[in-house]
mmCIF file of C-alpha atoms in Angstrom:
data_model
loop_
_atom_site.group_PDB
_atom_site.id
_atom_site.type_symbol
_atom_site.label_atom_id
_atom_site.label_comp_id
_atom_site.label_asym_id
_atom_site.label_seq_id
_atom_site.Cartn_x
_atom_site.Cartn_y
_atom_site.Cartn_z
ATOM 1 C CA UNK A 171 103.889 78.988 165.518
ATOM 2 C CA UNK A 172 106.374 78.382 167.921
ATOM 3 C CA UNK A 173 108.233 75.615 170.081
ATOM 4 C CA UNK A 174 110.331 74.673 172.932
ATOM 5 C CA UNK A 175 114.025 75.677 171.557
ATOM 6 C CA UNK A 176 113.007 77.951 169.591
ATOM 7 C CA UNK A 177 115.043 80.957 168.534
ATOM 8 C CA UNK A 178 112.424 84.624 168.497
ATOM 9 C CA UNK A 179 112.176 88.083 168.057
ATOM 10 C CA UNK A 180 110.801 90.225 170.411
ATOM 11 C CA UNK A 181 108.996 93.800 169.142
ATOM 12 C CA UNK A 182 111.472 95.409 172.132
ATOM 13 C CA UNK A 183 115.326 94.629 172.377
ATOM 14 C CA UNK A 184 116.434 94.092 175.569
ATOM 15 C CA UNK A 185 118.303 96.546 177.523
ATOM 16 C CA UNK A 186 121.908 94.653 176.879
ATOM 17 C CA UNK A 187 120.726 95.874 172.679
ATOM 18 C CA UNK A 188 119.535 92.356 171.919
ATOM 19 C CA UNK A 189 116.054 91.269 170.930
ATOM 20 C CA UNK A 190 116.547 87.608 169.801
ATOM 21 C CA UNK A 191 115.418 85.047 172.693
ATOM 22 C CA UNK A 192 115.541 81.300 173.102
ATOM 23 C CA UNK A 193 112.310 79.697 174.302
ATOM 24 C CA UNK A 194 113.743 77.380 177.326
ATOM 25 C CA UNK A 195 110.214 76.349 179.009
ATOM 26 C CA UNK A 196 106.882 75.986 177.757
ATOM 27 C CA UNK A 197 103.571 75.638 179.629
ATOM 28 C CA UNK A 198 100.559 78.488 180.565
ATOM 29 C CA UNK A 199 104.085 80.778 181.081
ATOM 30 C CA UNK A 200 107.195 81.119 179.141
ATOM 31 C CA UNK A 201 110.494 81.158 179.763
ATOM 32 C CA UNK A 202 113.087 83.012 177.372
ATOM 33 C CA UNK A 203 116.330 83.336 177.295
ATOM 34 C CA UNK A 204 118.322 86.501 176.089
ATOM 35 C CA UNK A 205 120.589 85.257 172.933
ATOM 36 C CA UNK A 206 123.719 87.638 173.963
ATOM 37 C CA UNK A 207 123.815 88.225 177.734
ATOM 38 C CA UNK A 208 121.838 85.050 179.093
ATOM 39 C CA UNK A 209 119.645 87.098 181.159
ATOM 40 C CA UNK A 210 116.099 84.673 181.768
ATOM 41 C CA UNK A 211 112.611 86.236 181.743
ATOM 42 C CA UNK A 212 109.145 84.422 182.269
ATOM 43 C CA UNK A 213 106.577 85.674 180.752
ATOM 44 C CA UNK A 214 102.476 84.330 180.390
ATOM 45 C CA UNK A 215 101.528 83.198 177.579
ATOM 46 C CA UNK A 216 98.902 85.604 176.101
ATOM 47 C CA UNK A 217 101.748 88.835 176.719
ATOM 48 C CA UNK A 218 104.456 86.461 174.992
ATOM 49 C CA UNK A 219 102.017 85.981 172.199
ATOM 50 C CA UNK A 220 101.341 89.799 171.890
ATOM 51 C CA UNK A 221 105.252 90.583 172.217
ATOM 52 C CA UNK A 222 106.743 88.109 170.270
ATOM 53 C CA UNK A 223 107.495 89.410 166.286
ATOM 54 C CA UNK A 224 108.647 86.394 164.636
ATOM 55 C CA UNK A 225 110.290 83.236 164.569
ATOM 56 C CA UNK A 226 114.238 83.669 163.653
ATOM 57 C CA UNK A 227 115.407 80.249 163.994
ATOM 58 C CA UNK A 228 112.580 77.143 164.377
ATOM 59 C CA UNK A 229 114.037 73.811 165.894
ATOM 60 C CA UNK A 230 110.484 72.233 163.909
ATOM 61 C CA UNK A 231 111.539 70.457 160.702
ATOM 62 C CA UNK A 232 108.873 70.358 157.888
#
């Protein structure tokens, strides 16, 4: 899964060619971050779930 912090890819890049995002907020919507220009989208949670491709970078330890 995921977590606040966490570093994801999105199945579309954004339009500045990036598609890595930083999760910054966390509740029934969430709040990413854009890796290269810092643009900030909110997003509910089901589309998030259904746009997000994977985790790149997890702030979880095992």
């Amino acid at each position: 899964m995921y977590s606040l912090n966490d570093v994801v890819m999105m199945k579309k890049a954004h339009p500045c060619g990036e598609n890595s995002w930083k999760i910054i907020r966390m509740g029934a919507d969430i709040k990413i971050e854009c890796q290269k220009c810092g643009h900030v989208v909110m997003l509910p949670r089901r589309e998030f779930e259904k746009k997000m491709k994977k985790v790149i970078q997890s702030t979880q330890e095992n």
